[in-house]
Short mmCIF file of C-alpha atoms in Angstrom, two decimals:
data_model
loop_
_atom_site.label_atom_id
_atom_site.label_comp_id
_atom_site.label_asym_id
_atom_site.label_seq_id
_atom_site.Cartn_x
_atom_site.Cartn_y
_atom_site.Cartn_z
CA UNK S 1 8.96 18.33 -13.38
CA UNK S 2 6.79 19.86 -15.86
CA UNK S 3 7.65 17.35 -18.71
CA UNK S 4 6.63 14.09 -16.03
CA UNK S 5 3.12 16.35 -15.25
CA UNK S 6 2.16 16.75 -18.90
CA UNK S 7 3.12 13.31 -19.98
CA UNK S 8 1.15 12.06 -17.30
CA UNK S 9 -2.01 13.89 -18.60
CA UNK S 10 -1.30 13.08 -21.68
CA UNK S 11 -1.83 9.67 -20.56
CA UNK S 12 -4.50 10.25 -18.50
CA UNK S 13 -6.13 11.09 -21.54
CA UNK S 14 -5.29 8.25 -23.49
CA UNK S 15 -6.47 6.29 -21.09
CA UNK S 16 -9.76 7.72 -20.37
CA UNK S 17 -10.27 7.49 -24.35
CA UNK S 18 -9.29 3.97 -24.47
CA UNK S 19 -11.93 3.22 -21.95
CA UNK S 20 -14.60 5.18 -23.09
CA UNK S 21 -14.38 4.59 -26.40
CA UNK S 22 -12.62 1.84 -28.10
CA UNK S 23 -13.45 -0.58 -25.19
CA UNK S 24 -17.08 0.29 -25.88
CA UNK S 25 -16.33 -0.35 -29.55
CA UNK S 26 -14.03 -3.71 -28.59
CA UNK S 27 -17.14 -5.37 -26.59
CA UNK S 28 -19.82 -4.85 -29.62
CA UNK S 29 -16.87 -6.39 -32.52
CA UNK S 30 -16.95 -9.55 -31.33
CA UNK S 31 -15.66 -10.92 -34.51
CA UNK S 32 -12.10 -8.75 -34.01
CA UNK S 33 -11.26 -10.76 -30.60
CA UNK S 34 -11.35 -13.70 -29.09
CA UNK S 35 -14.03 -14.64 -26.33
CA UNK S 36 -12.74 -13.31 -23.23
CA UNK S 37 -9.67 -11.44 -24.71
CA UNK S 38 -11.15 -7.45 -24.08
CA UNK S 39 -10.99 -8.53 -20.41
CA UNK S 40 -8.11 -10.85 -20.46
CA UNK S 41 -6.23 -7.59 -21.58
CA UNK S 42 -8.10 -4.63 -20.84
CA UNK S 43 -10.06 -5.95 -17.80
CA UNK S 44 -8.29 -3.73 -15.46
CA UNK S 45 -8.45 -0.27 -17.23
CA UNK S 46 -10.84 1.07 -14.99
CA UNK S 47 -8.42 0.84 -12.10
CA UNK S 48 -5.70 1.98 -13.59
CA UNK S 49 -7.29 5.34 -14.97
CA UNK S 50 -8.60 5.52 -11.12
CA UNK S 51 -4.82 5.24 -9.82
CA UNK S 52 -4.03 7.90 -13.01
CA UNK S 53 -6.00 10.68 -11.74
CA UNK S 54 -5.00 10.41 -8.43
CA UNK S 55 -1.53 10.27 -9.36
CA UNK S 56 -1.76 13.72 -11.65
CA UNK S 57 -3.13 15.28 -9.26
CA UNK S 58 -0.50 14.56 -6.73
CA UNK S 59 1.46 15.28 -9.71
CA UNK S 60 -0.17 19.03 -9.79
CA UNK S 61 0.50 19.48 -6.73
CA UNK S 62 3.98 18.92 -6.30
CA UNK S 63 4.69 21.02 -9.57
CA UNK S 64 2.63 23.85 -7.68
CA UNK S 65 4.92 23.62 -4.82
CA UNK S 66 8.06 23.33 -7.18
CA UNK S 67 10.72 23.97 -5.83
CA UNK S 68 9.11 24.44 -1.85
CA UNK S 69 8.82 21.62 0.42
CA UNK S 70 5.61 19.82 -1.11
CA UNK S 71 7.30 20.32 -4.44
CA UNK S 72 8.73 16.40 -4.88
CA UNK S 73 8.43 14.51 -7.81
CA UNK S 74 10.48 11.75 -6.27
CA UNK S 75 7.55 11.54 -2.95
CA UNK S 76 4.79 11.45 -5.78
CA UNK S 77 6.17 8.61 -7.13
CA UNK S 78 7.10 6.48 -3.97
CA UNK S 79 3.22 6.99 -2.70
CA UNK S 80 2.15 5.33 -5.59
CA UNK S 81 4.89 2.49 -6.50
CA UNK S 82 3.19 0.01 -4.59
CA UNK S 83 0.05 0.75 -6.93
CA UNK S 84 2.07 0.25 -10.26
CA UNK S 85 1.24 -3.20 -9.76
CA UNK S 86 -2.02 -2.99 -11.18
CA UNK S 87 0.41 -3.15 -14.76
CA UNK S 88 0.67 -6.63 -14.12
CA UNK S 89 -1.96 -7.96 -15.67
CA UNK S 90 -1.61 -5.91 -18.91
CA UNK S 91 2.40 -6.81 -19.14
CA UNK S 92 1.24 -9.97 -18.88
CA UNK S 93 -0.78 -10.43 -21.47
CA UNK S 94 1.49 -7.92 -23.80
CA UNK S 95 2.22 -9.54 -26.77
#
């Protein structure tokens, strides 16, 4: 439980510094990418960092609980499977 909550911050992290910085730097360089490519890959970012901090903190939570009744790991992750769709584009794109 507590390895899946801190690898999920980690990420959280990541994420947040991927969007606040190096697609900030990514939009000024256009000489590094292609017209269209920042979004074409990274378009989505914003809504997955959204679904990210919801999810650790359902994540928190749950390892709060741990091991009472709101302490699942396994209900945290079936709220938000339908959600992991939002990957999609990004694996798509993936090269």
């Amino acid at each position: 439980m507590h390895e899946v909550y801190t690898s999920e911050r980690a990420y959280l992290f990541a994420l947040t510094t991927l969007q606040g910085v190096w697609l900030e730097k990514a939009h000024r360089a256009p000489r590094v990418w292609q017209a269209g490519d920042v979004e074409t890959v990274w378009g989505n970012v914003a809504a997955i960092r959204t679904l990210t901090i919801d999810l650790v903190a359902d994540l928190r939570r749950a390892y709060n609980a741990f091991p009472g009744p709101g302490g699942s790991v396994g209900a945290v992750f079936l709220k938000y499977g339908p959600w992991l769709r939002l990957y999609q584009q990004y694996i798509a794109h993936f090269n």
